C-alpha atoms as a PDB file:
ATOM      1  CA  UNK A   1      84.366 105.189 115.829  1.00  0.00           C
ATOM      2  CA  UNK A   2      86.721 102.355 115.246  1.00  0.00           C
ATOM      3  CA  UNK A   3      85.294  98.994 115.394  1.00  0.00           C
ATOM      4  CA  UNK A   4      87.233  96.000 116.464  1.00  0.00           C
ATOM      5  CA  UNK A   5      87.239  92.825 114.073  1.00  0.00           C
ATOM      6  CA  UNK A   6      88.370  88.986 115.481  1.00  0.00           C
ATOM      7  CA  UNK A   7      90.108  87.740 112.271  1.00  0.00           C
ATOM      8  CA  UNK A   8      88.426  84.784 111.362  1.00  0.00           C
ATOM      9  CA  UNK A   9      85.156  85.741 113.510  1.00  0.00           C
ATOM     10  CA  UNK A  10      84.407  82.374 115.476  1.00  0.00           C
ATOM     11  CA  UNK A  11      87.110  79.935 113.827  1.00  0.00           C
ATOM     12  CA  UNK A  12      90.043  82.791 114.453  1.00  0.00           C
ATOM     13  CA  UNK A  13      92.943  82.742 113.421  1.00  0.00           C
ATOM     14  CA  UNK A  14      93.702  78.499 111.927  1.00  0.00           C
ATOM     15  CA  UNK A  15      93.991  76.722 108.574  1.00  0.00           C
ATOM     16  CA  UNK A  16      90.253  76.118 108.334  1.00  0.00           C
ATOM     17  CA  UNK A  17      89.194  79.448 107.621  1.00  0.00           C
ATOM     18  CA  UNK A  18      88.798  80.922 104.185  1.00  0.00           C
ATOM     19  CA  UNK A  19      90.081  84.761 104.767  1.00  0.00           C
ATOM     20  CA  UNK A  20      89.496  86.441 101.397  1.00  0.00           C
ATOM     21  CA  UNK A  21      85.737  85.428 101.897  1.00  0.00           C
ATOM     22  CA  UNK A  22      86.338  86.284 105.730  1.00  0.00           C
ATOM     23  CA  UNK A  23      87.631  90.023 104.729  1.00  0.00           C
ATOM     24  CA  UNK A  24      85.111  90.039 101.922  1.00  0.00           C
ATOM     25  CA  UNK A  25      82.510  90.280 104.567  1.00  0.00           C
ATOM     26  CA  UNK A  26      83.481  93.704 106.258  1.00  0.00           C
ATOM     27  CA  UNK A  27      84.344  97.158 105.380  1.00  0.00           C
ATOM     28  CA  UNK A  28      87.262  97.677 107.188  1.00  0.00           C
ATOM     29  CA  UNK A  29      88.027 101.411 107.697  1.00  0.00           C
ATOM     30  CA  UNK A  30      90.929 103.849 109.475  1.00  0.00           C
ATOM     31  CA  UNK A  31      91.555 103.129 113.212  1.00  0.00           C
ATOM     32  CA  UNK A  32      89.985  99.684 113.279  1.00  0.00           C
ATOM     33  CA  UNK A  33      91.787  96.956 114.835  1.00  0.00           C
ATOM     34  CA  UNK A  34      92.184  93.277 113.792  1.00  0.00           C
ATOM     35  CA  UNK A  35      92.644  90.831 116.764  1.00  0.00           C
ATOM     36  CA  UNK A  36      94.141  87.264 115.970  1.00  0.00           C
ATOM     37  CA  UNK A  37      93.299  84.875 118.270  1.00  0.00           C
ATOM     38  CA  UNK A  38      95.562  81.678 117.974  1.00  0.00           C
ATOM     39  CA  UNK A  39      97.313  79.078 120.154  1.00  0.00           C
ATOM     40  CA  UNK A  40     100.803  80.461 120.588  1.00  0.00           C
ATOM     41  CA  UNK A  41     103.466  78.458 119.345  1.00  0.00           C
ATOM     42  CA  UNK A  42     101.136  76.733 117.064  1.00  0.00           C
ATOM     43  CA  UNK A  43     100.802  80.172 114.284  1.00  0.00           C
ATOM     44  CA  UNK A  44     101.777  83.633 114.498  1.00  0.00           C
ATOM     45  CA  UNK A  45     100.789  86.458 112.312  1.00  0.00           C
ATOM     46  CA  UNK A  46     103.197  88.409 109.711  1.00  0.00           C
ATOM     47  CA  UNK A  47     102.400  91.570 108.016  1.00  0.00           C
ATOM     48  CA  UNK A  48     103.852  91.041 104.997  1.00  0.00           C
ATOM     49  CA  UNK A  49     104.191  93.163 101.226  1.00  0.00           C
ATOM     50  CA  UNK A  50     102.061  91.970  98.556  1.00  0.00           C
ATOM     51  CA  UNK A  51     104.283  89.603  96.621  1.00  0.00           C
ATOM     52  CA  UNK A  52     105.737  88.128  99.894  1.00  0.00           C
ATOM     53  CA  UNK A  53     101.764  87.570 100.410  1.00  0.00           C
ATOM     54  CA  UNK A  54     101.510  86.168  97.356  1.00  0.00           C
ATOM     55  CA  UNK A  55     104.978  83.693  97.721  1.00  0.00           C
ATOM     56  CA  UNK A  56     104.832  82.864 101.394  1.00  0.00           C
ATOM     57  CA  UNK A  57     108.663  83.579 100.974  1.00  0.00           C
ATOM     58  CA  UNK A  58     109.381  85.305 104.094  1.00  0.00           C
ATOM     59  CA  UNK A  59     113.293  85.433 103.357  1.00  0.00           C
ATOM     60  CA  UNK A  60     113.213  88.348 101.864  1.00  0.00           C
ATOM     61  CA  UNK A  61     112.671  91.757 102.947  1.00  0.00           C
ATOM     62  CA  UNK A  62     109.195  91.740 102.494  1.00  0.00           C
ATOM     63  CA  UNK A  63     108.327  91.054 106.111  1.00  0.00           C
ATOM     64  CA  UNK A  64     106.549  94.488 108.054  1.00  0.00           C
ATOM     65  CA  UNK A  65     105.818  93.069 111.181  1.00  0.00           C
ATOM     66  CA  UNK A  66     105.657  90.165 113.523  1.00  0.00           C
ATOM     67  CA  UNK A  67     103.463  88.855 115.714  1.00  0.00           C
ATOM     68  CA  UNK A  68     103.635  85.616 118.056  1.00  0.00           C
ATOM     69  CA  UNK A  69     101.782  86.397 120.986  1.00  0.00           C
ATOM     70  CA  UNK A  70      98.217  84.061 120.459  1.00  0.00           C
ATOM     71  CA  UNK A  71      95.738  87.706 120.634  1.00  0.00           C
ATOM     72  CA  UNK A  72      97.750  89.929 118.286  1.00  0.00           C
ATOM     73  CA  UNK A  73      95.925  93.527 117.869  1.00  0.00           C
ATOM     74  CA  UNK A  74      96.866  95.204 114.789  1.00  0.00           C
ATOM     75  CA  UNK A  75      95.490  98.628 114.578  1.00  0.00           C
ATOM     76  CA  UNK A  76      94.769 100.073 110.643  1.00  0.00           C
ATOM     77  CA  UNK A  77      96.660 103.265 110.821  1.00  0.00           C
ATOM     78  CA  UNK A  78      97.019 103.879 107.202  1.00  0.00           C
ATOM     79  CA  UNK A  79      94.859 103.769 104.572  1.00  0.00           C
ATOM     80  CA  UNK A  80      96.706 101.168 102.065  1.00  0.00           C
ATOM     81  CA  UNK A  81      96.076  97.184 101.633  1.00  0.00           C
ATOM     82  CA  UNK A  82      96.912  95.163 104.112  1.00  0.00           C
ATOM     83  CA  UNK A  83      98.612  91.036 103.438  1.00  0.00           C
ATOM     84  CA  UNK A  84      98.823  88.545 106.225  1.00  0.00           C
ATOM     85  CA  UNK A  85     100.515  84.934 106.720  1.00  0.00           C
ATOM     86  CA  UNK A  86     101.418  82.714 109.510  1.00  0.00           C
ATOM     87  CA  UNK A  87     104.811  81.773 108.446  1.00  0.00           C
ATOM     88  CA  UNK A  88     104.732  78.253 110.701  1.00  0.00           C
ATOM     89  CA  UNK A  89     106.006  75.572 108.199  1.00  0.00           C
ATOM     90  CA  UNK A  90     103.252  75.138 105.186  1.00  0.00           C
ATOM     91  CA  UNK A  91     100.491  77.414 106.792  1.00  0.00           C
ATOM     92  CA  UNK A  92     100.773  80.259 104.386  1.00  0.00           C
ATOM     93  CA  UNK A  93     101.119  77.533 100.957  1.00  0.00           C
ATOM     94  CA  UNK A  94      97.503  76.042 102.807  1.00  0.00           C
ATOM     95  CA  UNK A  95      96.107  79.377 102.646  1.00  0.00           C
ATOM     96  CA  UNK A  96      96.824  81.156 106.300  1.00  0.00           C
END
């Protein structure tokens, strides 16, 4: 049964959450879903490659998907890792 995680848990989806310890916390397995939760306009989410992750250079073509709509579901259909950003100006360099 696939359970349904609010990235971020009570803080959601902002630049005051630490994710890595955030993700660190569950097992995430096949079929769940992540929900962002977010002010629209003031993030959005990007599915992203690892080194785009790991850059926050969204130029290239290491962009998968985008999100903007404030309570983004993202369901884990594949069994692979999984790198998020919000590409609003200096979010991803402050650790979204």
């Amino acid at each position: 049964m696939a359970s349904v995680y609010t990235v971020g848990d009570q803080d959601e989806w902002s630049s005051q959450t630490n994710y890595a310890t955030w993700a660190e916390k569950h097992n995430f397995s096949l079929g769940d879903v992540l929900v962002f939760k977010y002010v629209k306009g003031q993030h959005n989410v990007y599915e992203v490659k690892e080194d785009t992750f790991r850059s926050c250079e969204t130029s290239s073509s290491g962009v998968l998907a985008k999100y903007e709509s404030g309570e983004d579901q993202v369901v884990l259909n594949k069994v692979k890792k999984y790198w998020f950003i919000c590409n609003i100006a200096g979010h991803c360099l402050g650790g979204m």
